[in-house]
Amino acid sequence: MWAIETRNLRKVFRPLIGGKPITAVDNLNLQVPPGTVFGFLGPNGAGKTTTIQILIGNVYPTAGEAFILGHRAGALAAKRKLGFLPEKFQFHDFLTAEEFLRMHGRLAKMDGATLQKRIDEVLELVGLTQRRKSKIREFSKGMQQRIGLAQAIIHDPDLVILDEPTSALDPLGRRRVREVVQYLKERGKTVFLNSHLLSEVERSCDVVAIIDRGRVVKQGALDELLVNRSVVSIELKRVEPRVLEAMAQVAQKVQPVDERRVTAEVAQEDDIAELARAIVQAGGALMGLQAHRETLEDLFIQTVEGESK
Amino acid sequence: MGVIVALTLKEAMRRRAFLGTLIILVALYGLSFLPRAFKEAFGGSERQFEIGVNIAVLFGVDIIKFFSAVLAILLCAGALTAEIERGYLAAILPRPLHRWELYLGKWLGVMLFSAANATLWTAMLWVSVAVQGQPRVEMWRALPYVLLYPVLYGTLALAFSSFLGASIASMFTVAAGAFAYFSDQFLRPIAAFFDVKLLQQIVWLSEWTLPMATLKRLVQQRVDTILPPSMDDAPPWGTEAMLRFLKPEVQTLDIVYVGVYIVAALLIGLLIFWRRDVQ
């Protein structure tokens, strides 16, 4: 059973008066393995927010199905197992941190004793124990984000959907979120992370899906998606055609930058030594070589630009 | 649902509604002492003083009706779409509760707050005339019907709020109220005296659109007994049909219609909120 599964999910927004219908999600098929940290990526307007809104039951799909831990998205059984941190929120700031968490615990149907214990735990986890009696209106933006994270996990859900959880945070705050994500992962929870901060996603996620124009264009384990390609920056005394030809025998892609520099893309890390050997054997004067592992940002840009062509 | 009711009550308290409640309390207190102030300033008999108190009570009941309805409109009109737009419901909607629980929780919270206010104001009016030796139990008899004013207007505003922002939802509710008030207060006498069928039909339609005049008659039936003899009587001339149209009698079905109207508005708003996309 998948933590999240969508089958041919489609959402078309039809304006009430005039205007063209907008297809936000278009036959989206997504499978999120349980117990993973799943990165959900896509350019602005790709349909990420709409997909999340369908998953949490706020938006009804036009066609297709979505399931949360085997329950239809939006059903009470699905909501009981789900924690959600919205991207745009305004909490009831006249409540104290503790009152706010108690309210959400009661909304999640938690009993009194369990709830009190859990409030202590999550406040400690997000680093707000000392501010438990402070009103939310007195919190900084980062602290509000952290109390938002606390409400998302107050009822110990099996699946936590975090919509841009680090957008308002400083580096320390981001580290705190990473720690919470790690804590959830260690406890076997599934975390569904929507973020534009690709470096954060790369550090936290096991599996990613990139969506564009409402469809999944790439999905898989992060290690598998990134390991097979490395980009190598090479500095030669002079770039010569025969050297480029020799490099092309080993590399998947060779791109001269200027008269002295070339970048090459190799399929695996072992090919880097082979590439150096080929340059030397072709008579090239190798002055420098630096390998970069392909980042998620590279993959994201290639994937999205490839789709738009 | 209890959590939503409690949250709505807390929200209402912090929206300066409490301050409004206090201001109206003071205004009602001051109003009830006006007849005594006039008597002491200009003299007059005890009977004139009693009539003055009665008029103050009738006017006070109208104030309670008006402000409890305004309060309910203000609180209900911004309860759903406006809160969704501001992001207040973003973390609440994914909780394991049905949308009807959220809707009815909001409704119940506002109604309890409005009812508490109207009861408090009535109590203030009653106490302040009672301490002058003029207790008027009629206002307590009218209270159940007075409480229907915030219920009626609040339910309508909440129904609009299920798909409209706060200002437009308020505007539509006030427009419905204005149409009902204008038809009853101004069109009804013109339609009756000049026997204009079209105007009579508009008045009839306004009562179906918003049964405010029906509710007004139900309240009047309880409090008008304190009016002096011959005051508010029908004019001594005109046909029977004209007089009946000018001052319709209270029917048993009137309260049923008001109840059905409120339930229907509640269900329509609920249905819209249940089926709409929320983002």
XYZ file of C-alpha atoms in Angstrom:
588
model
C 0.000 0.000 0.000
C 1.324 3.419 -0.990
C 1.337 6.311 1.461
C -0.040 8.457 -1.358
C -1.333 7.197 -4.651
C -3.003 9.092 -7.443
C -4.497 7.475 -10.514
C -5.056 9.625 -13.579
C -5.828 12.552 -11.330
C -7.212 15.545 -13.167
C -8.470 18.929 -12.077
C -9.932 21.518 -14.393
C -10.983 24.883 -12.999
C -13.857 26.348 -14.956
C -14.499 30.061 -14.470
C -18.107 30.845 -13.523
C -18.420 33.556 -16.151
C -16.452 33.492 -19.408
C -12.760 32.677 -19.611
C -11.079 29.452 -20.607
C -11.005 26.400 -18.350
C -7.632 25.915 -16.688
C -6.226 22.413 -16.376
C -4.191 22.492 -13.162
C -3.630 18.750 -12.850
C -3.612 16.526 -15.912
C -3.623 12.732 -15.522
C -1.242 12.797 -12.595
C 0.006 9.392 -11.484
C 1.986 9.470 -8.291
C 3.126 6.755 -5.925
C 4.712 7.705 -2.634
C 6.304 4.757 -0.799
C 5.518 4.596 2.919
C 8.302 5.567 5.312
C 10.080 7.805 2.830
C 10.739 11.494 2.634
C 9.222 12.427 -0.700
C 10.122 15.622 -2.529
C 7.387 17.094 -4.695
C 8.903 19.517 -7.163
C 7.803 21.600 -10.062
C 7.940 25.112 -11.465
C 5.352 27.710 -10.449
C 1.953 26.833 -11.865
C 2.867 23.173 -12.363
C -0.093 21.992 -10.273
C 1.672 21.179 -6.995
C -0.617 23.205 -4.745
C -3.752 21.906 -6.448
C -2.500 18.333 -6.064
C -1.867 18.907 -2.364
C -5.286 20.507 -1.957
C -6.857 17.423 -3.528
C -4.831 15.144 -1.247
C -5.991 16.935 1.890
C -9.598 16.980 0.688
C -10.006 20.711 0.085
C -10.432 20.424 -3.673
C -12.528 17.852 -5.508
C -10.847 16.232 -8.525
C -12.531 16.526 -11.904
C -11.487 12.960 -12.735
C -9.255 10.213 -11.397
C -8.652 9.114 -7.844
C -6.349 9.939 -4.964
C -5.652 7.761 -1.955
C -3.970 8.446 1.379
C -2.716 5.269 3.076
C -5.392 3.282 1.293
C -8.247 5.666 2.066
C -9.827 7.979 -0.448
C -8.386 11.490 -0.139
C -10.724 13.739 1.837
C -12.340 10.879 3.766
C -12.221 11.197 7.552
C -10.169 7.973 7.779
C -7.551 9.571 5.508
C -7.587 12.868 7.424
C -7.030 11.075 10.733
C -3.681 9.795 9.437
C -2.646 13.044 7.873
C -0.795 16.060 9.220
C -0.545 19.209 7.131
C 1.489 22.396 7.279
C 0.022 24.880 4.794
C 2.190 27.266 2.807
C -0.038 30.266 3.424
C -1.601 30.317 6.825
C -2.852 32.705 9.438
C -3.115 31.083 12.810
C -5.488 32.242 15.522
C -2.894 34.506 17.059
C -4.873 35.338 20.179
C -4.185 31.794 21.401
C -1.017 30.796 23.231
C 1.205 28.117 21.683
C -0.171 25.561 24.121
C -3.820 26.546 23.579
C -3.268 26.422 19.842
C -1.834 22.902 19.969
C -4.573 21.782 22.362
C -7.183 23.067 19.922
C -5.616 21.142 17.048
C -5.220 18.032 19.186
C -8.897 18.183 20.080
C -9.806 18.706 16.432
C -7.773 15.558 15.729
C -9.910 13.776 18.384
C -7.056 13.195 20.831
C -7.889 12.423 24.442
C -6.771 14.747 27.235
C -3.889 12.811 28.810
C -2.304 11.779 25.502
C -2.718 15.301 24.192
C -0.974 16.965 27.132
C 1.974 14.559 26.821
C 2.139 15.108 23.097
C 2.017 18.919 23.447
C 5.122 18.743 25.644
C 6.875 16.490 23.109
C 6.201 18.544 20.010
C 6.978 21.862 21.681
C 10.332 20.401 22.671
C 10.842 19.066 19.161
C 10.280 22.444 17.496
C 12.169 24.321 20.201
C 9.255 26.323 21.601
C 8.958 24.856 25.101
C 10.036 28.131 26.694
C 7.381 30.031 24.712
C 4.460 27.704 25.399
C 2.537 30.404 27.293
C 3.256 33.134 24.738
C 0.538 34.265 22.376
C 1.159 33.387 18.743
C 0.874 37.060 17.806
C 4.124 37.617 19.720
C 5.954 35.028 17.593
C 8.351 35.847 14.776
C 7.547 34.485 11.316
C 10.000 31.620 11.856
C 8.459 30.729 15.206
C 5.005 30.745 13.628
C 6.305 28.340 11.010
C 7.609 26.095 13.784
C 4.342 26.143 15.717
C 2.680 25.311 12.387
C 4.957 22.321 12.088
C 4.066 21.331 15.649
C 0.319 21.388 14.874
C 0.937 19.250 11.795
C 2.432 16.449 13.897
C 0.538 16.910 17.166
C -1.609 13.803 16.582
C 1.355 11.627 15.524
C 0.134 11.168 11.935
C 1.494 8.493 9.599
C 1.783 10.960 6.739
C 2.896 14.564 7.044
C 2.452 16.946 4.116
C 4.672 20.002 4.394
C 3.964 22.768 1.913
C 7.025 25.042 1.672
C 8.005 24.475 5.307
C 11.307 26.341 5.127
C 10.281 29.314 3.009
C 10.248 31.785 5.914
C 13.110 30.336 7.892
C 16.693 31.330 8.508
C 19.431 28.649 8.267
C 18.955 27.642 11.913
C 15.231 27.309 11.407
C 15.831 25.203 8.316
C 18.085 22.921 10.265
C 15.339 22.531 12.869
C 12.877 21.511 10.146
C 15.409 18.997 8.766
C 15.751 17.552 12.260
C 11.978 17.210 12.568
C 11.808 15.541 9.154
C 14.574 13.168 10.228
C 12.731 12.456 13.501
C 9.598 11.591 11.544
C 11.539 9.376 9.161
C 13.166 7.498 12.028
C 9.709 6.823 13.414
C 8.632 5.299 10.088
C 6.440 8.210 9.037
C 6.063 9.364 5.462
C 6.899 12.994 4.769
C 5.626 14.642 1.598
C 7.662 17.771 1.084
C 6.794 20.505 -1.368
C 9.612 23.006 -1.560
C 11.319 25.347 -3.971
C 14.528 25.106 -1.959
C 16.054 22.266 -3.958
C 19.156 22.060 -1.792
C 16.871 21.382 1.189
C 14.969 18.740 -0.738
C 18.227 17.115 -1.844
C 19.440 16.951 1.746
C 16.203 15.560 3.166
C 14.444 13.469 0.533
C 14.779 9.832 -0.519
C 12.405 9.977 -3.455
C 11.351 12.875 -5.660
C 8.788 13.578 -8.309
C 9.034 16.497 -10.693
C 5.771 17.671 -12.157
C 5.156 20.094 -14.944
C 1.872 21.252 -16.464
C -0.020 18.965 -14.146
C 1.807 15.748 -15.050
C 4.635 13.784 -13.445
C 7.627 14.115 -15.757
C 10.191 12.375 -13.567
C 9.888 10.257 -10.465
C 12.285 8.010 -8.619
C 14.766 7.518 -5.808
C 17.034 10.539 -5.584
C 20.180 8.366 -5.583
C 19.102 6.652 -8.788
C 18.174 9.862 -10.525
C 21.416 11.654 -9.682
C 24.148 9.010 -9.438
C 24.386 8.125 -13.078
C 25.610 11.433 -14.289
C 28.537 13.600 -13.328
C 29.550 16.844 -14.887
C 33.305 17.372 -15.300
C 34.933 20.750 -15.842
C 38.194 20.315 -17.757
C 40.920 22.866 -18.354
C 43.302 22.205 -21.264
C 46.240 24.158 -22.585
C 44.237 24.436 -25.774
C 40.976 22.867 -26.913
C 41.631 20.867 -30.087
C 39.166 18.928 -32.273
C 41.011 15.609 -31.898
C 40.865 15.944 -28.119
C 37.153 16.674 -28.281
C 36.677 13.627 -30.476
C 38.533 11.451 -27.978
C 36.470 12.853 -25.118
C 33.249 12.176 -27.014
C 34.185 8.461 -27.123
C 33.891 8.344 -23.312
C 31.527 11.128 -22.328
C 27.815 11.339 -23.041
C 28.045 15.009 -23.830
C 30.991 17.308 -24.534
C 30.566 21.070 -24.546
C 33.492 23.487 -25.223
C 33.176 26.597 -23.039
C 36.047 28.673 -24.466
C 39.514 28.120 -25.968
C 40.803 26.469 -22.819
C 37.794 24.979 -21.042
C 35.383 22.134 -21.773
C 32.563 20.569 -19.777
C 31.733 16.920 -20.207
C 28.934 14.793 -18.828
C 29.794 11.185 -17.965
C 27.401 8.399 -17.150
C 29.184 7.215 -14.015
C 31.973 8.319 -11.752
C 34.351 5.582 -13.024
C 34.294 7.234 -16.448
C 36.072 10.330 -15.118
C 39.458 8.546 -14.964
C 38.791 7.074 -18.406
C 38.067 10.567 -19.704
C 41.366 11.910 -18.355
C 43.215 9.005 -19.977
C 41.503 9.664 -23.331
C 42.507 13.341 -23.253
C 46.133 12.523 -22.569
C 46.238 9.734 -25.183
C 44.835 12.153 -27.785
C 47.708 14.509 -27.080
C 45.783 17.026 -25.034
C 47.608 18.976 -22.334
C 45.440 18.493 -19.282
C 45.847 21.467 -16.892
C 42.972 20.775 -14.525
C 39.920 18.589 -13.960
C 37.078 18.996 -11.510
C 34.122 16.650 -11.187
C 30.754 17.814 -9.950
C 28.050 15.419 -8.969
C 24.866 16.447 -10.681
C 22.657 18.308 -8.256
C 18.920 18.139 -7.943
C 18.832 21.673 -9.276
C 20.618 20.516 -12.458
C 18.184 17.645 -12.823
C 15.208 19.902 -12.154
C 16.272 22.514 -14.691
C 17.114 19.920 -17.350
C 13.825 18.129 -16.798
C 11.630 21.204 -16.826
C 13.469 22.857 -19.746
C 13.373 19.570 -21.643
C 9.619 19.405 -21.148
C 9.052 22.960 -22.307
C 10.939 22.423 -25.608
C -17.875 20.659 16.654
C -17.543 21.968 20.202
C -13.989 23.102 19.434
C -15.224 25.172 16.485
C -18.035 26.680 18.572
C -15.551 27.644 21.299
C -13.104 29.049 18.748
C -15.862 31.109 17.081
C -16.912 32.527 20.443
C -13.311 33.469 21.269
C -12.903 35.077 17.851
C -16.121 37.052 18.341
C -14.928 38.318 21.706
C -11.661 39.574 20.308
C -13.220 41.374 17.334
C -14.212 44.321 19.499
C -17.724 42.911 19.500
C -17.442 42.933 23.251
C -16.830 46.679 23.184
C -19.905 47.099 20.976
C -21.913 45.089 23.491
C -20.883 47.431 26.294
C -21.672 50.552 24.279
C -25.181 49.292 23.528
C -25.665 48.338 27.183
C -24.847 51.909 28.200
C -27.075 53.317 25.438
C -30.048 51.190 26.593
C -29.473 52.223 30.186
C -29.424 55.869 29.184
C -32.518 55.464 26.994
C -34.543 53.932 29.812
C -33.865 56.946 32.019
C -34.915 59.521 29.411
C -38.617 59.586 30.488
C -37.577 60.248 34.088
C -35.164 62.948 32.964
C -37.957 64.602 30.938
C -40.362 64.352 33.851
C -37.895 65.968 36.198
C -36.997 68.671 33.692
C -40.433 69.542 32.337
C -42.835 68.034 34.844
C -45.834 65.869 33.819
C -48.193 63.304 35.284
C -47.364 59.772 36.404
C -49.421 58.456 33.450
C -47.299 60.453 30.996
C -44.205 59.063 32.654
C -45.541 55.491 32.242
C -46.236 56.123 28.567
C -42.725 57.524 28.186
C -41.272 54.359 29.736
C -43.376 52.221 27.392
C -42.115 54.106 24.380
C -38.542 53.770 25.632
C -39.071 50.022 26.066
C -40.499 49.652 22.553
C -37.643 51.677 21.144
C -35.170 49.655 23.231
C -36.545 46.389 21.844
C -36.081 47.794 18.335
C -32.473 48.690 19.204
C -31.858 45.158 20.482
C -33.386 43.667 17.325
C -31.290 45.908 15.105
C -27.927 45.563 16.806
C -28.164 41.837 17.453
C -28.910 41.383 13.733
C -26.013 43.685 12.756
C -23.674 41.794 15.075
C -24.723 38.453 13.591
C -24.237 39.760 10.027
C -20.764 41.107 10.847
C -19.641 37.861 12.440
C -21.220 35.473 9.934
C -20.350 37.323 6.727
C -16.633 36.841 7.335
C -16.858 33.376 8.825
C -16.103 31.156 5.818
C -14.795 32.482 2.495
C -13.039 35.420 4.143
C -11.353 33.105 6.636
C -10.347 30.749 3.828
C -8.849 33.661 1.880
C -6.948 34.900 4.921
C -5.617 31.392 5.630
C -7.352 30.891 9.002
C -8.951 27.632 7.907
C -5.889 26.264 6.079
C -4.808 24.138 9.016
C -8.334 23.378 10.278
C -9.992 22.043 7.127
C -7.607 19.043 6.784
C -8.532 17.931 10.315
C -10.829 14.920 10.617
C -14.064 16.823 10.766
C -16.883 17.068 8.261
C -17.431 20.367 6.569
C -20.929 20.480 8.039
C -19.364 20.351 11.498
C -17.271 23.393 10.670
C -20.260 25.191 9.147
C -22.653 24.430 11.992
C -19.935 25.075 14.567
C -19.446 28.573 13.166
C -23.201 29.128 13.004
C -23.776 27.929 16.529
C -20.893 29.997 17.899
C -22.195 33.223 16.362
C -25.781 32.460 17.375
C -24.786 31.794 20.971
C -22.811 35.017 21.082
C -25.641 37.042 19.535
C -28.240 35.409 21.770
C -26.130 36.107 24.854
C -25.809 39.741 23.812
C -29.506 40.197 23.064
C -30.406 38.576 26.403
C -27.919 40.764 28.242
C -29.279 43.899 26.584
C -32.849 42.868 27.368
C -31.846 42.246 30.962
C -30.228 45.674 31.158
C -33.350 47.343 29.744
C -35.608 45.417 32.080
C -33.506 46.154 35.163
C -33.175 49.834 34.350
C -36.941 50.325 33.959
C -37.675 48.055 36.924
C -35.522 50.171 39.245
C -37.721 53.115 38.241
C -40.728 51.164 39.495
C -41.923 50.272 35.976
C -41.083 46.602 35.311
C -42.145 45.475 31.842
C -42.341 41.700 31.597
C -43.519 42.016 27.983
C -39.959 42.428 26.774
C -39.094 38.976 28.142
C -42.123 37.550 26.337
C -40.836 39.092 23.118
C -37.248 37.921 23.630
C -37.600 34.483 21.928
C -38.816 36.287 18.807
C -36.223 39.051 19.125
C -33.560 36.315 19.171
C -34.821 35.171 15.778
C -33.525 38.436 14.242
C -29.822 37.547 14.626
C -30.628 33.954 13.708
C -32.404 35.039 10.525
C -29.804 37.584 9.399
C -26.813 35.576 10.611
C -27.970 32.433 8.818
C -28.450 34.368 5.599
C -25.037 36.061 5.928
C -23.361 32.704 6.618
C -25.042 31.196 3.549
C -23.634 34.056 1.435
C -20.299 33.671 3.184
C -20.069 30.069 1.973
C -19.143 31.410 -1.475
C -18.614 35.180 -1.126
C -16.076 37.364 0.662
C -17.026 39.246 3.831
C -17.930 42.603 2.300
C -20.071 41.199 -0.527
C -21.784 38.700 1.793
C -22.622 41.565 4.191
C -23.806 43.719 1.307
C -26.173 41.040 -0.032
C -27.597 40.371 3.424
C -28.098 44.059 4.140
C -29.659 44.509 0.680
C -32.155 41.712 1.408
C -32.924 43.351 4.761
C -33.281 46.794 3.196
C -35.665 45.437 0.560
C -37.784 43.790 3.259
C -37.746 46.897 5.472
C -38.473 49.343 2.643
C -41.327 47.177 1.355
C -42.903 46.849 4.783
C -42.432 50.401 6.038
C -42.980 52.441 2.895
C -44.450 50.363 0.081
C -47.067 48.645 2.245
C -48.987 51.852 3.218
C -48.767 53.213 -0.331
C -49.865 49.889 -1.794
C -52.740 49.692 0.711
C -54.067 53.266 0.497
C -53.800 53.583 -3.274
C -54.605 49.923 -3.929
C -51.695 49.404 -6.324
C -51.601 45.718 -7.195
C -47.990 45.724 -8.395
C -46.774 47.289 -5.150
C -48.864 44.840 -3.151
C -47.201 41.992 -5.044
C -43.749 43.460 -4.340
C -44.596 43.668 -0.618
C -45.847 40.097 -0.718
C -42.653 39.013 -2.516
C -40.459 40.820 0.027
C -42.017 38.831 2.865
C -41.117 35.609 1.078
C -37.635 36.896 0.243
C -36.895 37.736 3.861
C -39.613 37.261 6.489
C -38.601 40.344 8.453
C -42.073 41.871 8.500
C -43.480 38.546 9.672
C -40.956 38.487 12.484
C -41.700 42.114 13.328
C -45.380 41.283 13.766
C -44.509 38.354 16.028
C -42.454 40.662 18.263
C -45.098 43.399 18.168
C -47.765 40.939 19.243
C -45.825 40.488 22.517
C -44.757 44.051 23.256
C -47.481 46.225 21.731
C -49.771 45.346 24.631
C -47.974 48.031 26.613
C -49.000 50.711 24.124
C -51.670 53.115 25.352
C -55.224 52.453 24.093
C -55.909 53.697 20.546
C -52.226 54.032 19.709
C -51.149 51.978 16.695
C -54.781 51.161 15.872
C -55.784 50.715 12.259
C -57.230 53.847 10.574
C -61.011 54.133 11.056
C -61.658 54.178 7.297
C -60.826 52.022 4.287
C -62.017 48.651 3.025
C -61.525 45.511 5.079
C -59.088 44.103 2.514
C -57.024 47.304 2.626
C -56.858 47.282 6.421
C -55.956 43.590 6.430
C -53.148 44.274 3.966
C -51.957 47.253 5.969
C -51.882 45.386 9.243
C -51.908 41.618 8.661
C -52.873 39.442 11.563
C -50.333 37.103 13.050
C -50.946 33.571 11.817
C -49.786 30.343 13.406
C -47.951 29.504 10.223
C -45.899 32.726 10.424
C -43.451 31.295 12.907
C -43.364 28.058 10.893
C -42.392 30.006 7.784
C -39.653 31.868 9.657
C -38.348 28.525 10.941
C -38.506 26.886 7.512
C -36.757 29.914 5.976
C -33.911 29.745 8.493
C -33.484 25.980 8.053
C -33.557 26.336 4.254
C -30.953 29.131 4.264
C -28.792 27.056 6.596
C -29.044 23.973 4.373
C -28.395 25.878 1.135
C -25.271 27.501 2.584
C -24.147 24.166 3.947
C -24.646 22.458 0.595
C -22.644 25.143 -1.221
C -19.814 24.983 1.334
C -19.806 21.196 1.240
C -19.489 20.993 -2.548
C -17.142 23.890 -3.243
C -13.394 23.727 -3.731
C -11.566 25.372 -0.876
C -8.172 26.897 -1.603
